[in-house]
PDB file of C-alpha atoms in Angstrom:
ATOM      1  CA  HIS S1498     -14.750  -7.916  69.056  1.00 45.00           C
ATOM      2  CA  LYS S1499     -16.666 -10.560  67.138  1.00 48.00           C
ATOM      3  CA  PRO S1500     -20.165 -11.671  68.273  1.00 45.00           C
ATOM      4  CA  GLN S1501     -20.280 -15.238  69.559  1.00 48.00           C
ATOM      5  CA  SER S1502     -23.797 -16.519  68.848  1.00 49.00           C
ATOM      6  CA  VAL S1503     -25.224 -17.007  65.355  1.00 49.00           C
ATOM      7  CA  TRP S1504     -28.416 -15.200  66.387  1.00 50.00           C
ATOM      8  CA  GLY S1505     -26.475 -12.275  67.834  1.00 62.00           C
ATOM      9  CA  ALA S1506     -24.237 -12.119  64.764  1.00 65.00           C
ATOM     10  CA  ALA S1507     -27.223 -12.151  62.395  1.00 74.00           C
ATOM     11  CA  ASN S1508     -28.857  -9.324  64.349  1.00 91.00           C
ATOM     12  CA  VAL S1509     -25.650  -7.297  64.167  1.00 92.00           C
ATOM     13  CA  ALA S1510     -25.394  -7.992  60.430  1.00 94.00           C
ATOM     14  CA  GLN S1511     -29.008  -7.032  59.765  1.00 95.00           C
ATOM     15  CA  SER S1512     -28.705  -3.845  61.769  1.00 95.00           C
ATOM     16  CA  ARG S1513     -25.493  -2.898  60.010  1.00 96.00           C
ATOM     17  CA  LEU S1514     -26.854  -3.692  56.531  1.00 97.00           C
ATOM     18  CA  MET S1515     -29.958  -1.598  57.232  1.00 96.00           C
ATOM     19  CA  ARG S1516     -27.731   1.286  58.316  1.00 96.00           C
ATOM     20  CA  ASP S1517     -25.623   0.894  55.162  1.00 96.00           C
ATOM     21  CA  LEU S1518     -28.779   0.784  53.011  1.00 96.00           C
ATOM     22  CA  LYS S1519     -29.960   4.028  54.575  1.00 96.00           C
ATOM     23  CA  GLU S1520     -26.556   5.578  53.852  1.00 96.00           C
ATOM     24  CA  VAL S1521     -26.432   4.573  50.166  1.00 95.00           C
ATOM     25  CA  THR S1522     -30.054   5.669  49.714  1.00 95.00           C
ATOM     26  CA  GLU S1523     -29.585   9.077  51.320  1.00 96.00           C
ATOM     27  CA  ASN S1524     -26.082   9.665  49.923  1.00 95.00           C
ATOM     28  CA  PRO S1525     -25.834   7.845  46.587  1.00 93.00           C
ATOM     29  CA  MET S1526     -22.366   7.135  45.255  1.00 90.00           C
ATOM     30  CA  PRO S1527     -21.447   8.430  41.818  1.00 90.00           C
ATOM     31  CA  TYR S1528     -21.457   5.725  39.152  1.00 92.00           C
ATOM     32  CA  ILE S1529     -22.859   3.031  41.501  1.00 93.00           C
ATOM     33  CA  VAL S1530     -26.396   2.022  42.405  1.00 95.00           C
ATOM     34  CA  ALA S1531     -26.730  -0.727  45.034  1.00 95.00           C
ATOM     35  CA  HIS S1532     -29.741  -2.218  46.838  1.00 95.00           C
ATOM     36  CA  PRO S1533     -30.574  -5.496  48.568  1.00 97.00           C
ATOM     37  CA  LEU S1534     -32.817  -8.001  46.843  1.00 96.00           C
ATOM     38  CA  GLU S1535     -36.419  -7.868  47.997  1.00 95.00           C
ATOM     39  CA  GLY S1536     -36.756 -10.187  50.970  1.00 93.00           C
ATOM     40  CA  ASN S1537     -32.999 -10.845  51.305  1.00 96.00           C
ATOM     41  CA  LEU S1538     -30.947  -8.212  53.076  1.00 96.00           C
ATOM     42  CA  PHE S1539     -27.855 -10.431  52.746  1.00 97.00           C
ATOM     43  CA  GLU S1540     -27.728 -10.258  48.925  1.00 97.00           C
ATOM     44  CA  TRP S1541     -27.422  -6.929  47.181  1.00 98.00           C
ATOM     45  CA  HIS S1542     -27.284  -6.191  43.479  1.00 97.00           C
ATOM     46  CA  LEU S1543     -25.404  -3.257  42.069  1.00 95.00           C
ATOM     47  CA  ASN S1544     -24.783  -1.569  38.772  1.00 95.00           C
ATOM     48  CA  LEU S1545     -21.436   0.060  38.197  1.00 91.00           C
ATOM     49  CA  LEU S1546     -21.230   2.542  35.335  1.00 92.00           C
ATOM     50  CA  GLY S1547     -18.002   2.619  33.324  1.00 90.00           C
ATOM     51  CA  GLN S1548     -16.356   6.003  33.746  1.00 90.00           C
ATOM     52  CA  LYS S1549     -15.316   8.312  30.933  1.00 93.00           C
ATOM     53  CA  ASN S1550     -11.825   7.999  29.511  1.00 94.00           C
ATOM     54  CA  THR S1551     -11.426   4.402  30.694  1.00 89.00           C
ATOM     55  CA  PRO S1552     -11.664   1.141  28.732  1.00 86.00           C
ATOM     56  CA  TYR S1553     -14.986   0.595  30.553  1.00 85.00           C
ATOM     57  CA  GLU S1554     -16.578   3.877  29.403  1.00 90.00           C
ATOM     58  CA  GLY S1555     -20.277   3.470  28.647  1.00 89.00           C
ATOM     59  CA  GLY S1556     -20.494   0.004  30.175  1.00 88.00           C
ATOM     60  CA  ILE S1557     -22.988  -1.012  32.828  1.00 90.00           C
ATOM     61  CA  PHE S1558     -21.599  -3.776  34.996  1.00 89.00           C
ATOM     62  CA  HIS S1559     -24.137  -5.754  37.031  1.00 93.00           C
ATOM     63  CA  MET S1560     -22.810  -7.461  40.174  1.00 92.00           C
ATOM     64  CA  SER S1561     -24.041  -9.096  43.351  1.00 95.00           C
ATOM     65  CA  LEU S1562     -22.730  -8.631  46.876  1.00 94.00           C
ATOM     66  CA  THR S1563     -23.287 -11.500  49.300  1.00 95.00           C
ATOM     67  CA  PHE S1564     -22.896 -10.967  53.033  1.00 95.00           C
ATOM     68  CA  GLN S1565     -22.425 -13.622  55.717  1.00 92.00           C
ATOM     69  CA  ASN S1566     -24.407 -13.695  58.969  1.00 93.00           C
ATOM     70  CA  ASP S1567     -21.407 -12.277  60.806  1.00 91.00           C
ATOM     71  CA  PHE S1568     -21.013  -9.173  58.615  1.00 93.00           C
ATOM     72  CA  PRO S1569     -19.351  -6.695  59.216  1.00 93.00           C
ATOM     73  CA  TYR S1570     -16.824  -8.968  60.905  1.00 90.00           C
ATOM     74  CA  SER S1571     -16.457 -11.021  57.732  1.00 88.00           C
ATOM     75  CA  ARG S1572     -15.779  -9.847  54.211  1.00 88.00           C
ATOM     76  CA  PRO S1573     -18.500  -9.834  51.564  1.00 91.00           C
ATOM     77  CA  SER S1574     -18.308 -11.765  48.306  1.00 90.00           C
ATOM     78  CA  VAL S1575     -18.769 -10.071  44.910  1.00 89.00           C
ATOM     79  CA  SER S1576     -19.921 -11.847  41.749  1.00 89.00           C
ATOM     80  CA  ILE S1577     -20.027 -10.256  38.318  1.00 88.00           C
ATOM     81  CA  LEU S1578     -23.349 -11.105  36.688  1.00 90.00           C
ATOM     82  CA  ILE S1579     -22.805 -10.018  33.103  1.00 83.00           C
ATOM     83  CA  PRO S1580     -22.351 -12.799  30.522  1.00 71.00           C
ATOM     84  CA  ASN S1581     -18.758 -12.108  29.491  1.00 71.00           C
ATOM     85  CA  GLY S1582     -17.556 -10.788  32.833  1.00 67.00           C
ATOM     86  CA  ILE S1583     -15.232  -7.830  32.967  1.00 71.00           C
ATOM     87  CA  PRO S1584     -11.864  -8.038  31.234  1.00 75.00           C
ATOM     88  CA  HIS S1585      -9.609  -7.079  34.125  1.00 77.00           C
ATOM     89  CA  PRO S1586      -6.534  -8.756  35.649  1.00 75.00           C
ATOM     90  CA  HIS S1587      -8.216  -8.901  39.081  1.00 76.00           C
ATOM     91  CA  VAL S1588     -11.348 -10.681  37.823  1.00 79.00           C
ATOM     92  CA  ILE S1589     -11.155 -14.467  37.864  1.00 75.00           C
ATOM     93  CA  ASN S1590     -14.194 -16.595  36.968  1.00 79.00           C
ATOM     94  CA  ASN S1591     -16.453 -13.568  37.477  1.00 79.00           C
ATOM     95  CA  LYS S1592     -15.144 -13.010  41.009  1.00 81.00           C
ATOM     96  CA  ILE S1593     -13.052 -10.020  42.052  1.00 77.00           C
ATOM     97  CA  CYS S1594      -9.673 -10.931  43.513  1.00 77.00           C
ATOM     98  CA  LEU S1595      -9.145  -8.282  46.167  1.00 75.00           C
ATOM     99  CA  ASP S1596      -7.990  -8.641  49.753  1.00 72.00           C
ATOM    100  CA  LEU S1597     -11.057  -6.747  50.993  1.00 72.00           C
ATOM    101  CA  LEU S1598     -13.392  -9.427  49.600  1.00 78.00           C
ATOM    102  CA  ASN S1599     -14.051 -12.997  50.667  1.00 72.00           C
ATOM    103  CA  ASP S1600     -13.671 -14.965  47.429  1.00 67.00           C
ATOM    104  CA  PHE S1601      -9.877 -15.201  47.382  1.00 69.00           C
ATOM    105  CA  SER S1602      -9.219 -14.597  51.074  1.00 67.00           C
ATOM    106  CA  PHE S1603      -6.873 -17.609  51.215  1.00 62.00           C
ATOM    107  CA  HIS S1604      -4.416 -15.607  49.057  1.00 63.00           C
ATOM    108  CA  PHE S1605      -4.250 -12.685  51.461  1.00 62.00           C
ATOM    109  CA  SER S1606      -2.895 -12.913  54.940  1.00 64.00           C
ATOM    110  CA  PRO S1607      -3.470 -10.831  56.887  1.00 65.00           C
ATOM    111  CA  SER S1608      -6.535  -9.194  55.404  1.00 69.00           C
ATOM    112  CA  ARG S1609      -6.942  -5.463  55.303  1.00 74.00           C
ATOM    113  CA  TRP S1610     -10.691  -5.940  55.929  1.00 80.00           C
ATOM    114  CA  THR S1611     -12.085  -4.089  58.940  1.00 84.00           C
ATOM    115  CA  PRO S1612     -15.670  -3.862  60.252  1.00 87.00           C
ATOM    116  CA  ALA S1613     -15.394  -0.105  59.745  1.00 88.00           C
ATOM    117  CA  TYR S1614     -15.869  -0.618  55.974  1.00 84.00           C
ATOM    118  CA  THR S1615     -19.407  -0.099  54.742  1.00 86.00           C
ATOM    119  CA  VAL S1616     -21.328  -1.362  51.730  1.00 85.00           C
TER     120      VAL S1616
END
């Protein structure tokens, strides 16, 4: 169930983001490095390394993840922060069009987002 108060929601979000930070620090994901900005737990920056044998091989793709105060009950937003973006059919104006993310949520009903998803 979704928290009702803004304060309660923000506490839930902070607690969850701290838990997710601990997880990505202790168990790093291959090809991805992600951490919150200093002083702002609700904005993370990540680098995604292009994998071998793909058109993105050798690339380093810098992105930001922005979380709302009611995370994990709401989807995060992802922005691509490299000058020319990423040439991909699901990237529009440096935003990723995916039903698990917030930026194009109006296109997807119902969403497949669940609070069980982690950073």
